[in-house]
Amino acid sequence: MPTTESADNDQLFVLTAVLLTPAQFPSVLGDDYPEVCAGLGLEPYAEGYGLVLGQDGDGGRWTVVTEDVSLVACAIAAWDCGMEYDLSPGESSIVGALPGWPLALAVAAPGVPQPHDPEPQEGDPAPLTPPDAEEWGPAQRRLGADEIAMQWAAWREQVEGDVSFAEPGDEAHEGVRRVLKEARGYVNEPPPPGRVRSSFAVGEARTLRVDGPGWSMVARTDDIAFVLLDDEPGEVHPVGRGPELPGLLASLEELAERPV
């Protein structure tokens, strides 16, 4: 089990790590990078952070925040390939150690007590807890958009060929029209970092992830889009190419945050 050191120099058994940058962050935690940082009590620096989740020797849950984003990215890449990687951020790169975990983990360190929040010390922040994604709401809506982005081909196959681009004044869904209007507004007035993110797709295309108050949109720059809304639990609305979607997606791609 890889280890690192927590702020109080107790050994930390590392379970996983995630990136927290304008282009890559756990979507379940917020609609944009500053919102996620605020929830963790961090300054939204453009360089971002790495979050290392683990347990101390007593089983306590801890989230170590490091400025060494490259180290965390290398560890994640190695683990994704099934390789071992000893993730041990240097002491000078550690911003702090926060009690609790912001994400739900189904694993635990061997040989230590079951995961639990550490005993609070005077002045400590409240332990981090994962968002409630059991009921439909912002967290589950964002997780749904994540799933569509990861399983694009399967979702695309479910869409009939007669979907059309929603335009104000037609019979299209009112919520979808609002989302497209707000997304077009991002082109004229760029939103907070992370509201529009771009990632790799097949060929020359990119996968766009666009979020806003109460909604998420997933799209391929060479294809259609899917819209999810807080006020429509479990519903996924496809938006066809039409005459304007290609231009909107191209404009959003130009201002999107991309992984380095």
mmCIF file of N, CA and C in Angstrom, residues 47-182:
data_model
loop_
_atom_site.group_PDB
_atom_site.id
_atom_site.type_symbol
_atom_site.label_atom_id
_atom_site.label_comp_id
_atom_site.label_asym_id
_atom_site.label_seq_id
_atom_site.Cartn_x
_atom_site.Cartn_y
_atom_site.Cartn_z
ATOM 1 N N GLU A 47 -3.325 26.764 -11.187
ATOM 2 C CA GLU A 47 -2.495 25.564 -11.312
ATOM 3 C C GLU A 47 -3.186 24.321 -10.775
ATOM 4 N N GLY A 48 -4.096 24.497 -9.840
ATOM 5 C CA GLY A 48 -4.861 23.377 -9.307
ATOM 6 C C GLY A 48 -4.147 22.614 -8.203
ATOM 7 N N TYR A 49 -4.740 21.494 -7.840
ATOM 8 C CA TYR A 49 -4.257 20.669 -6.731
ATOM 9 C C TYR A 49 -4.400 19.191 -7.085
ATOM 10 N N GLY A 50 -3.765 18.385 -6.260
ATOM 11 C CA GLY A 50 -4.034 16.956 -6.224
ATOM 12 C C GLY A 50 -4.625 16.617 -4.868
ATOM 13 N N LEU A 51 -5.636 15.771 -4.845
ATOM 14 C CA LEU A 51 -6.254 15.327 -3.602
ATOM 15 C C LEU A 51 -5.906 13.857 -3.382
ATOM 16 N N VAL A 52 -5.262 13.575 -2.255
ATOM 17 C CA VAL A 52 -4.844 12.213 -1.922
ATOM 18 C C VAL A 52 -5.714 11.724 -0.768
ATOM 19 N N LEU A 53 -6.494 10.686 -0.992
ATOM 20 C CA LEU A 53 -7.432 10.181 0.003
ATOM 21 C C LEU A 53 -6.867 8.910 0.628
ATOM 22 N N GLY A 54 -6.857 8.896 1.954
ATOM 23 C CA GLY A 54 -6.323 7.716 2.626
ATOM 24 C C GLY A 54 -6.753 7.647 4.083
ATOM 25 N N GLN A 55 -6.125 6.725 4.816
ATOM 26 C CA GLN A 55 -6.415 6.519 6.241
ATOM 27 C C GLN A 55 -5.126 6.611 7.043
ATOM 28 N N ASP A 56 -5.256 7.118 8.267
ATOM 29 C CA ASP A 56 -4.106 7.099 9.161
ATOM 30 C C ASP A 56 -4.052 5.752 9.873
ATOM 31 N N GLY A 57 -3.082 5.603 10.760
ATOM 32 C CA GLY A 57 -2.897 4.327 11.438
ATOM 33 C C GLY A 57 -4.054 3.907 12.301
ATOM 34 N N ASP A 58 -4.913 4.859 12.703
ATOM 35 C CA ASP A 58 -6.090 4.545 13.503
ATOM 36 C C ASP A 58 -7.327 4.311 12.633
ATOM 37 N N GLY A 59 -7.156 4.393 11.316
ATOM 38 C CA GLY A 59 -8.281 4.206 10.405
ATOM 39 C C GLY A 59 -8.978 5.495 10.017
ATOM 40 N N GLY A 60 -8.536 6.626 10.569
ATOM 41 C CA GLY A 60 -9.193 7.897 10.290
ATOM 42 C C GLY A 60 -9.093 8.296 8.829
ATOM 43 N N ARG A 61 -10.179 8.848 8.321
ATOM 44 C CA ARG A 61 -10.197 9.335 6.937
ATOM 45 C C ARG A 61 -9.507 10.695 6.853
ATOM 46 N N TRP A 62 -8.616 10.835 5.865
ATOM 47 C CA TRP A 62 -7.939 12.106 5.637
ATOM 48 C C TRP A 62 -7.834 12.377 4.145
ATOM 49 N N THR A 63 -7.906 13.656 3.793
ATOM 50 C CA THR A 63 -7.670 14.103 2.423
ATOM 51 C C THR A 63 -6.490 15.059 2.448
ATOM 52 N N VAL A 64 -5.382 14.634 1.866
ATOM 53 C CA VAL A 64 -4.184 15.455 1.805
ATOM 54 C C VAL A 64 -4.224 16.252 0.508
ATOM 55 N N VAL A 65 -4.046 17.558 0.627
ATOM 56 C CA VAL A 65 -4.078 18.451 -0.533
ATOM 57 C C VAL A 65 -2.639 18.819 -0.892
ATOM 58 N N THR A 66 -2.258 18.560 -2.134
ATOM 59 C CA THR A 66 -0.905 18.868 -2.581
ATOM 60 C C THR A 66 -0.940 19.762 -3.813
ATOM 61 N N GLU A 67 0.075 20.607 -3.931
ATOM 62 C CA GLU A 67 0.225 21.435 -5.121
ATOM 63 C C GLU A 67 0.966 20.705 -6.237
ATOM 64 N N ASP A 68 1.467 19.505 -5.942
ATOM 65 C CA ASP A 68 2.228 18.743 -6.937
ATOM 66 C C ASP A 68 1.257 17.991 -7.841
ATOM 67 N N VAL A 69 0.640 18.722 -8.757
ATOM 68 C CA VAL A 69 -0.378 18.147 -9.638
ATOM 69 C C VAL A 69 0.234 17.088 -10.550
ATOM 70 N N SER A 70 1.444 17.323 -11.039
ATOM 71 C CA SER A 70 2.086 16.375 -11.951
ATOM 72 C C SER A 70 2.311 15.023 -11.276
ATOM 73 N N LEU A 71 2.731 15.039 -10.027
ATOM 74 C CA LEU A 71 2.960 13.792 -9.303
ATOM 75 C C LEU A 71 1.668 12.993 -9.191
ATOM 76 N N VAL A 72 0.582 13.670 -8.828
ATOM 77 C CA VAL A 72 -0.698 12.985 -8.687
ATOM 78 C C VAL A 72 -1.178 12.465 -10.038
ATOM 79 N N ALA A 73 -0.988 13.249 -11.091
ATOM 80 C CA ALA A 73 -1.391 12.809 -12.427
ATOM 81 C C ALA A 73 -0.614 11.567 -12.849
ATOM 82 N N CYS A 74 0.676 11.526 -12.548
ATOM 83 C CA CYS A 74 1.486 10.353 -12.878
ATOM 84 C C CYS A 74 1.008 9.119 -12.110
ATOM 85 N N ALA A 75 0.685 9.305 -10.845
ATOM 86 C CA ALA A 75 0.199 8.187 -10.041
ATOM 87 C C ALA A 75 -1.107 7.643 -10.595
ATOM 88 N N ILE A 76 -2.038 8.530 -10.938
ATOM 89 C CA ILE A 76 -3.330 8.099 -11.465
ATOM 90 C C ILE A 76 -3.137 7.335 -12.773
ATOM 91 N N ALA A 77 -2.260 7.862 -13.643
ATOM 92 C CA ALA A 77 -2.004 7.198 -14.922
ATOM 93 C C ALA A 77 -1.408 5.809 -14.707
ATOM 94 N N ALA A 78 -0.487 5.686 -13.764
ATOM 95 C CA ALA A 78 0.126 4.383 -13.487
ATOM 96 C C ALA A 78 -0.909 3.404 -12.944
ATOM 97 N N TRP A 79 -1.723 3.862 -11.992
ATOM 98 C CA TRP A 79 -2.739 2.980 -11.419
ATOM 99 C C TRP A 79 -3.746 2.543 -12.472
ATOM 100 N N ASP A 80 -4.110 3.456 -13.381
ATOM 101 C CA ASP A 80 -5.056 3.107 -14.439
ATOM 102 C C ASP A 80 -4.502 2.011 -15.349
ATOM 103 N N CYS A 81 -3.175 1.940 -15.438
ATOM 104 C CA CYS A 81 -2.529 0.907 -16.255
ATOM 105 C C CYS A 81 -2.220 -0.348 -15.452
ATOM 106 N N GLY A 82 -2.660 -0.383 -14.197
ATOM 107 C CA GLY A 82 -2.423 -1.553 -13.359
ATOM 108 C C GLY A 82 -1.029 -1.624 -12.779
ATOM 109 N N MET A 83 -0.309 -0.496 -12.795
ATOM 110 C CA MET A 83 1.044 -0.465 -12.268
ATOM 111 C C MET A 83 1.061 0.102 -10.850
ATOM 112 N N GLU A 84 2.072 -0.277 -10.093
ATOM 113 C CA GLU A 84 2.245 0.276 -8.755
ATOM 114 C C GLU A 84 2.906 1.647 -8.852
ATOM 115 N N TYR A 85 2.541 2.513 -7.931
ATOM 116 C CA TYR A 85 3.145 3.847 -7.888
ATOM 117 C C TYR A 85 3.064 4.345 -6.456
ATOM 118 N N ASP A 86 4.208 4.664 -5.893
ATOM 119 C CA ASP A 86 4.259 5.137 -4.508
ATOM 120 C C ASP A 86 4.009 6.645 -4.499
ATOM 121 N N LEU A 87 2.795 7.016 -4.192
ATOM 122 C CA LEU A 87 2.422 8.440 -4.189
ATOM 123 C C LEU A 87 2.794 9.062 -2.853
ATOM 124 N N SER A 88 3.868 9.819 -2.842
ATOM 125 C CA SER A 88 4.352 10.462 -1.616
ATOM 126 C C SER A 88 4.722 11.913 -1.919
ATOM 127 N N PRO A 89 3.743 12.818 -1.853
ATOM 128 C CA PRO A 89 4.048 14.226 -2.129
ATOM 129 C C PRO A 89 5.077 14.769 -1.142
ATOM 130 N N GLY A 90 5.969 15.614 -1.626
ATOM 131 C CA GLY A 90 6.940 16.239 -0.744
ATOM 132 C C GLY A 90 6.263 17.149 0.260
ATOM 133 N N GLU A 91 6.860 17.230 1.441
ATOM 134 C CA GLU A 91 6.251 18.022 2.514
ATOM 135 C C GLU A 91 6.023 19.471 2.089
ATOM 136 N N SER A 92 6.950 20.017 1.290
ATOM 137 C CA SER A 92 6.826 21.410 0.879
ATOM 138 C C SER A 92 5.660 21.639 -0.067
ATOM 139 N N SER A 93 5.169 20.565 -0.708
ATOM 140 C CA SER A 93 4.066 20.713 -1.657
ATOM 141 C C SER A 93 2.697 20.531 -1.007
ATOM 142 N N ILE A 94 2.677 20.092 0.238
ATOM 143 C CA ILE A 94 1.401 19.798 0.897
ATOM 144 C C ILE A 94 0.777 21.074 1.445
ATOM 145 N N VAL A 95 -0.419 21.363 0.970
ATOM 146 C CA VAL A 95 -1.157 22.545 1.418
ATOM 147 C C VAL A 95 -1.787 22.305 2.780
ATOM 148 N N GLY A 96 -2.258 21.108 3.005
ATOM 149 C CA GLY A 96 -2.885 20.777 4.274
ATOM 150 C C GLY A 96 -3.503 19.408 4.231
ATOM 151 N N ALA A 97 -3.971 18.947 5.376
ATOM 152 C CA ALA A 97 -4.661 17.670 5.498
ATOM 153 C C ALA A 97 -6.044 17.938 6.078
ATOM 154 N N LEU A 98 -7.056 17.578 5.341
ATOM 155 C CA LEU A 98 -8.440 17.817 5.749
ATOM 156 C C LEU A 98 -9.054 16.526 6.269
ATOM 157 N N PRO A 99 -9.721 16.566 7.424
ATOM 158 C CA PRO A 99 -10.382 15.351 7.909
ATOM 159 C C PRO A 99 -11.541 14.955 7.001
ATOM 160 N N GLY A 100 -11.720 13.645 6.850
ATOM 161 C CA GLY A 100 -12.825 13.150 6.038
ATOM 162 C C GLY A 100 -12.438 12.982 4.579
ATOM 163 N N TRP A 101 -13.399 12.493 3.805
ATOM 164 C CA TRP A 101 -13.236 12.318 2.360
ATOM 165 C C TRP A 101 -14.360 13.051 1.647
ATOM 166 N N PRO A 102 -14.068 13.760 0.547
ATOM 167 C CA PRO A 102 -15.136 14.415 -0.205
ATOM 168 C C PRO A 102 -15.853 13.470 -1.160
ATOM 169 N N LEU A 103 -15.284 12.273 -1.360
ATOM 170 C CA LEU A 103 -15.858 11.290 -2.275
ATOM 171 C C LEU A 103 -16.083 9.977 -1.535
ATOM 172 N N ALA A 104 -17.081 9.245 -1.963
ATOM 173 C CA ALA A 104 -17.380 7.953 -1.353
ATOM 174 C C ALA A 104 -16.411 6.898 -1.887
ATOM 175 N N LEU A 105 -15.778 6.169 -0.994
ATOM 176 C CA LEU A 105 -14.855 5.100 -1.379
ATOM 177 C C LEU A 105 -15.378 3.768 -0.843
ATOM 178 N N ALA A 106 -15.220 2.745 -1.671
ATOM 179 C CA ALA A 106 -15.671 1.409 -1.264
ATOM 180 C C ALA A 106 -14.496 0.540 -0.835
ATOM 181 N N VAL A 107 -13.320 1.136 -0.676
ATOM 182 C CA VAL A 107 -12.123 0.392 -0.284
ATOM 183 C C VAL A 107 -11.628 0.903 1.057
ATOM 184 N N ALA A 108 -10.749 0.124 1.674
ATOM 185 C CA ALA A 108 -10.164 0.507 2.964
ATOM 186 C C ALA A 108 -8.756 -0.052 3.032
ATOM 187 N N ALA A 109 -7.919 0.572 3.849
ATOM 188 C CA ALA A 109 -6.543 0.115 4.016
ATOM 189 C C ALA A 109 -6.530 -1.160 4.861
ATOM 190 N N PRO A 110 -5.735 -2.154 4.477
ATOM 191 C CA PRO A 110 -5.656 -3.380 5.272
ATOM 192 C C PRO A 110 -4.866 -3.161 6.549
ATOM 193 N N GLY A 111 -5.236 -3.884 7.582
ATOM 194 C CA GLY A 111 -4.465 -3.864 8.816
ATOM 195 C C GLY A 111 -4.711 -2.681 9.717
ATOM 196 N N VAL A 112 -5.688 -1.833 9.390
ATOM 197 C CA VAL A 112 -6.037 -0.711 10.262
ATOM 198 C C VAL A 112 -7.544 -0.756 10.500
ATOM 199 N N PRO A 113 -8.043 -0.060 11.523
ATOM 200 C CA PRO A 113 -9.493 -0.052 11.763
ATOM 201 C C PRO A 113 -10.273 0.459 10.559
ATOM 202 N N GLN A 114 -11.555 0.123 10.531
ATOM 203 C CA GLN A 114 -12.421 0.543 9.442
ATOM 204 C C GLN A 114 -12.440 2.071 9.322
ATOM 205 N N PRO A 115 -12.649 2.585 8.103
ATOM 206 C CA PRO A 115 -12.639 4.042 7.909
ATOM 207 C C PRO A 115 -13.646 4.760 8.795
ATOM 208 N N HIS A 116 -13.189 5.835 9.394
ATOM 209 C CA HIS A 116 -14.060 6.660 10.235
ATOM 210 C C HIS A 116 -13.474 8.071 10.273
ATOM 211 N N ASP A 117 -14.309 9.035 10.597
ATOM 212 C CA ASP A 117 -13.810 10.402 10.731
ATOM 213 C C ASP A 117 -12.922 10.491 11.961
ATOM 214 N N PRO A 118 -11.777 11.163 11.852
ATOM 215 C CA PRO A 118 -10.876 11.274 13.009
ATOM 216 C C PRO A 118 -11.502 12.105 14.121
ATOM 217 N N GLU A 119 -11.004 11.893 15.321
ATOM 218 C CA GLU A 119 -11.471 12.682 16.452
ATOM 219 C C GLU A 119 -11.165 14.157 16.201
ATOM 220 N N PRO A 120 -12.168 15.018 16.317
ATOM 221 C CA PRO A 120 -11.928 16.434 16.016
ATOM 222 C C PRO A 120 -11.009 17.079 17.053
ATOM 223 N N GLN A 121 -10.113 17.893 16.552
ATOM 224 C CA GLN A 121 -9.252 18.700 17.410
ATOM 225 C C GLN A 121 -9.743 20.145 17.362
ATOM 226 N N GLU A 122 -9.452 20.898 18.402
ATOM 227 C CA GLU A 122 -9.904 22.286 18.441
ATOM 228 C C GLU A 122 -9.389 23.053 17.232
ATOM 229 N N GLY A 123 -10.306 23.713 16.553
ATOM 230 C CA GLY A 123 -9.939 24.495 15.380
ATOM 231 C C GLY A 123 -9.994 23.737 14.074
ATOM 232 N N ASP A 124 -10.181 22.408 14.137
ATOM 233 C CA ASP A 124 -10.273 21.626 12.904
ATOM 234 C C ASP A 124 -11.572 21.932 12.173
ATOM 235 N N PRO A 125 -11.545 21.913 10.826
ATOM 236 C CA PRO A 125 -12.795 22.053 10.077
ATOM 237 C C PRO A 125 -13.650 20.802 10.231
ATOM 238 N N ALA A 126 -14.917 20.917 9.928
ATOM 239 C CA ALA A 126 -15.790 19.756 9.962
ATOM 240 C C ALA A 126 -15.297 18.734 8.943
ATOM 241 N N PRO A 127 -15.406 17.445 9.239
ATOM 242 C CA PRO A 127 -14.937 16.430 8.290
ATOM 243 C C PRO A 127 -15.648 16.549 6.943
ATOM 244 N N LEU A 128 -14.881 16.339 5.882
ATOM 245 C CA LEU A 128 -15.470 16.303 4.552
ATOM 246 C C LEU A 128 -16.392 15.095 4.427
ATOM 247 N N THR A 129 -17.470 15.278 3.717
ATOM 248 C CA THR A 129 -18.394 14.172 3.458
ATOM 249 C C THR A 129 -18.801 14.204 1.987
ATOM 250 N N PRO A 130 -19.049 13.045 1.386
ATOM 251 C CA PRO A 130 -19.462 13.028 -0.023
ATOM 252 C C PRO A 130 -20.842 13.645 -0.188
ATOM 253 N N PRO A 131 -21.112 14.275 -1.337
ATOM 254 C CA PRO A 131 -22.460 14.783 -1.596
ATOM 255 C C PRO A 131 -23.471 13.638 -1.608
ATOM 256 N N ASP A 132 -24.693 13.937 -1.240
ATOM 257 C CA ASP A 132 -25.759 12.944 -1.269
ATOM 258 C C ASP A 132 -26.217 12.768 -2.708
ATOM 259 N N ALA A 133 -25.850 11.645 -3.313
ATOM 260 C CA ALA A 133 -26.236 11.374 -4.704
ATOM 261 C C ALA A 133 -27.320 10.304 -4.777
ATOM 262 N N GLU A 134 -27.940 9.982 -3.639
ATOM 263 C CA GLU A 134 -28.987 8.967 -3.639
ATOM 264 C C GLU A 134 -30.267 9.511 -4.268
ATOM 265 N N GLU A 135 -30.567 10.769 -3.993
ATOM 266 C CA GLU A 135 -31.763 11.393 -4.554
ATOM 267 C C GLU A 135 -31.354 12.272 -5.734
ATOM 268 N N TRP A 136 -32.282 12.419 -6.696
ATOM 269 C CA TRP A 136 -31.969 13.246 -7.861
ATOM 270 C C TRP A 136 -31.770 14.700 -7.446
ATOM 271 N N GLY A 137 -30.715 15.278 -7.918
ATOM 272 C CA GLY A 137 -30.379 16.664 -7.630
ATOM 273 C C GLY A 137 -29.098 17.004 -8.359
ATOM 274 N N PRO A 138 -28.446 18.124 -8.012
ATOM 275 C CA PRO A 138 -27.238 18.521 -8.730
ATOM 276 C C PRO A 138 -26.162 17.445 -8.791
ATOM 277 N N ALA A 139 -25.896 16.779 -7.658
ATOM 278 C CA ALA A 139 -24.824 15.777 -7.647
ATOM 279 C C ALA A 139 -25.148 14.622 -8.586
ATOM 280 N N GLN A 140 -26.368 14.098 -8.504
ATOM 281 C CA GLN A 140 -26.725 12.962 -9.352
ATOM 282 C C GLN A 140 -26.847 13.381 -10.810
ATOM 283 N N ARG A 141 -27.324 14.599 -11.058
ATOM 284 C CA ARG A 141 -27.387 15.107 -12.435
ATOM 285 C C ARG A 141 -25.996 15.149 -13.053
ATOM 286 N N ARG A 142 -25.013 15.643 -12.290
ATOM 287 C CA ARG A 142 -23.649 15.711 -12.815
ATOM 288 C C ARG A 142 -23.067 14.311 -13.009
ATOM 289 N N LEU A 143 -23.372 13.392 -12.102
ATOM 290 C CA LEU A 143 -22.908 12.016 -12.276
ATOM 291 C C LEU A 143 -23.533 11.385 -13.514
ATOM 292 N N GLY A 144 -24.804 11.720 -13.784
ATOM 293 C CA GLY A 144 -25.451 11.227 -14.990
ATOM 294 C C GLY A 144 -24.756 11.726 -16.245
ATOM 295 N N ALA A 145 -24.357 12.990 -16.233
ATOM 296 C CA ALA A 145 -23.627 13.541 -17.379
ATOM 297 C C ALA A 145 -22.273 12.859 -17.530
ATOM 298 N N ASP A 146 -21.608 12.567 -16.415
ATOM 299 C CA ASP A 146 -20.346 11.823 -16.472
ATOM 300 C C ASP A 146 -20.546 10.481 -17.171
ATOM 301 N N GLU A 147 -21.629 9.791 -16.814
ATOM 302 C CA GLU A 147 -21.900 8.465 -17.380
ATOM 303 C C GLU A 147 -22.118 8.555 -18.888
ATOM 304 N N ILE A 148 -22.854 9.566 -19.336
ATOM 305 C CA ILE A 148 -23.080 9.726 -20.777
ATOM 306 C C ILE A 148 -21.757 9.969 -21.493
ATOM 307 N N ALA A 149 -20.908 10.807 -20.918
ATOM 308 C CA ALA A 149 -19.620 11.090 -21.546
ATOM 309 C C ALA A 149 -18.775 9.823 -21.657
ATOM 310 N N MET A 150 -18.823 8.973 -20.634
ATOM 311 C CA MET A 150 -18.013 7.750 -20.645
ATOM 312 C C MET A 150 -18.606 6.680 -21.550
ATOM 313 N N GLN A 151 -19.931 6.664 -21.683
ATOM 314 C CA GLN A 151 -20.620 5.634 -22.469
ATOM 315 C C GLN A 151 -21.318 6.267 -23.673
ATOM 316 N N TRP A 152 -20.611 7.163 -24.349
ATOM 317 C CA TRP A 152 -21.232 7.929 -25.430
ATOM 318 C C TRP A 152 -21.847 7.030 -26.497
ATOM 319 N N ALA A 153 -21.116 6.030 -26.953
ATOM 320 C CA ALA A 153 -21.599 5.188 -28.046
ATOM 321 C C ALA A 153 -22.923 4.519 -27.686
ATOM 322 N N ALA A 154 -23.029 4.027 -26.453
ATOM 323 C CA ALA A 154 -24.264 3.347 -26.037
ATOM 324 C C ALA A 154 -25.432 4.322 -26.004
ATOM 325 N N TRP A 155 -25.204 5.529 -25.506
ATOM 326 C CA TRP A 155 -26.282 6.520 -25.461
ATOM 327 C C TRP A 155 -26.640 6.993 -26.858
ATOM 328 N N ARG A 156 -25.616 7.150 -27.700
ATOM 329 C CA ARG A 156 -25.876 7.636 -29.058
ATOM 330 C C ARG A 156 -26.754 6.654 -29.831
ATOM 331 N N GLU A 157 -26.566 5.359 -29.598
ATOM 332 C CA GLU A 157 -27.338 4.349 -30.316
ATOM 333 C C GLU A 157 -28.825 4.406 -29.973
ATOM 334 N N GLN A 158 -29.142 4.955 -28.810
ATOM 335 C CA GLN A 158 -30.541 5.014 -28.381
ATOM 336 C C GLN A 158 -31.308 6.163 -29.037
ATOM 337 N N VAL A 159 -30.586 7.078 -29.664
ATOM 338 C CA VAL A 159 -31.223 8.272 -30.203
ATOM 339 C C VAL A 159 -31.710 8.016 -31.631
ATOM 340 N N GLU A 160 -32.964 8.325 -31.875
ATOM 341 C CA GLU A 160 -33.497 8.219 -33.230
ATOM 342 C C GLU A 160 -32.947 9.361 -34.083
ATOM 343 N N GLY A 161 -33.077 9.234 -35.381
ATOM 344 C CA GLY A 161 -32.503 10.220 -36.275
ATOM 345 C C GLY A 161 -33.310 11.483 -36.441
ATOM 346 N N ASP A 162 -34.462 11.593 -35.748
ATOM 347 C CA ASP A 162 -35.317 12.748 -35.985
ATOM 348 C C ASP A 162 -35.250 13.786 -34.869
ATOM 349 N N VAL A 163 -34.230 13.725 -34.021
ATOM 350 C CA VAL A 163 -34.102 14.764 -33.013
ATOM 351 C C VAL A 163 -33.736 16.070 -33.703
ATOM 352 N N SER A 164 -34.149 17.183 -33.114
ATOM 353 C CA SER A 164 -33.879 18.472 -33.740
ATOM 354 C C SER A 164 -33.341 19.453 -32.709
ATOM 355 N N PHE A 165 -32.612 20.435 -33.195
ATOM 356 C CA PHE A 165 -32.039 21.455 -32.335
ATOM 357 C C PHE A 165 -33.153 22.329 -31.766
ATOM 358 N N ALA A 166 -33.167 22.482 -30.456
ATOM 359 C CA ALA A 166 -34.217 23.265 -29.813
ATOM 360 C C ALA A 166 -33.975 24.749 -30.049
ATOM 361 N N GLU A 167 -35.012 25.444 -30.497
ATOM 362 C CA GLU A 167 -34.923 26.882 -30.755
ATOM 363 C C GLU A 167 -36.058 27.609 -30.051
ATOM 364 N N PRO A 168 -35.810 28.799 -29.512
ATOM 365 C CA PRO A 168 -36.902 29.575 -28.925
ATOM 366 C C PRO A 168 -38.015 29.789 -29.944
ATOM 367 N N GLY A 169 -39.246 29.592 -29.508
ATOM 368 C CA GLY A 169 -40.386 29.820 -30.380
ATOM 369 C C GLY A 169 -40.921 28.576 -31.036
ATOM 370 N N ASP A 170 -40.160 27.468 -31.023
ATOM 371 C CA ASP A 170 -40.700 26.254 -31.618
ATOM 372 C C ASP A 170 -41.330 25.394 -30.529
ATOM 373 N N GLU A 171 -41.592 24.152 -30.854
ATOM 374 C CA GLU A 171 -42.270 23.270 -29.897
ATOM 375 C C GLU A 171 -41.286 22.524 -29.007
ATOM 376 N N ALA A 172 -40.043 22.884 -29.084
ATOM 377 C CA ALA A 172 -39.038 22.159 -28.324
ATOM 378 C C ALA A 172 -39.214 22.374 -26.823
ATOM 379 N N HIS A 173 -38.537 21.559 -26.080
ATOM 380 C CA HIS A 173 -38.629 21.562 -24.628
ATOM 381 C C HIS A 173 -38.142 22.892 -24.049
ATOM 382 N N GLU A 174 -38.929 23.481 -23.156
ATOM 383 C CA GLU A 174 -38.599 24.793 -22.593
ATOM 384 C C GLU A 174 -37.291 24.757 -21.823
ATOM 385 N N GLY A 175 -37.073 23.701 -21.031
ATOM 386 C CA GLY A 175 -35.841 23.602 -20.259
ATOM 387 C C GLY A 175 -34.617 23.504 -21.143
ATOM 388 N N VAL A 176 -34.741 22.764 -22.252
ATOM 389 C CA VAL A 176 -33.623 22.640 -23.179
ATOM 390 C C VAL A 176 -33.333 23.983 -23.831
ATOM 391 N N ARG A 177 -34.355 24.730 -24.194
ATOM 392 C CA ARG A 177 -34.156 26.052 -24.779
ATOM 393 C C ARG A 177 -33.398 26.950 -23.809
ATOM 394 N N ARG A 178 -33.756 26.861 -22.528
ATOM 395 C CA ARG A 178 -33.068 27.688 -21.529
ATOM 396 C C ARG A 178 -31.595 27.305 -21.445
ATOM 397 N N VAL A 179 -31.305 26.007 -21.455
ATOM 398 C CA VAL A 179 -29.918 25.552 -21.377
ATOM 399 C C VAL A 179 -29.118 26.061 -22.566
ATOM 400 N N LEU A 180 -29.674 25.946 -23.766
ATOM 401 C CA LEU A 180 -28.959 26.391 -24.963
ATOM 402 C C LEU A 180 -28.738 27.898 -24.953
ATOM 403 N N LYS A 181 -29.718 28.622 -24.436
ATOM 404 C CA LYS A 181 -29.570 30.078 -24.336
ATOM 405 C C LYS A 181 -28.447 30.428 -23.362
ATOM 406 N N GLU A 182 -28.415 29.762 -22.201
ATOM 407 C CA GLU A 182 -27.367 30.049 -21.227
ATOM 408 C C GLU A 182 -26.001 29.624 -21.761
#
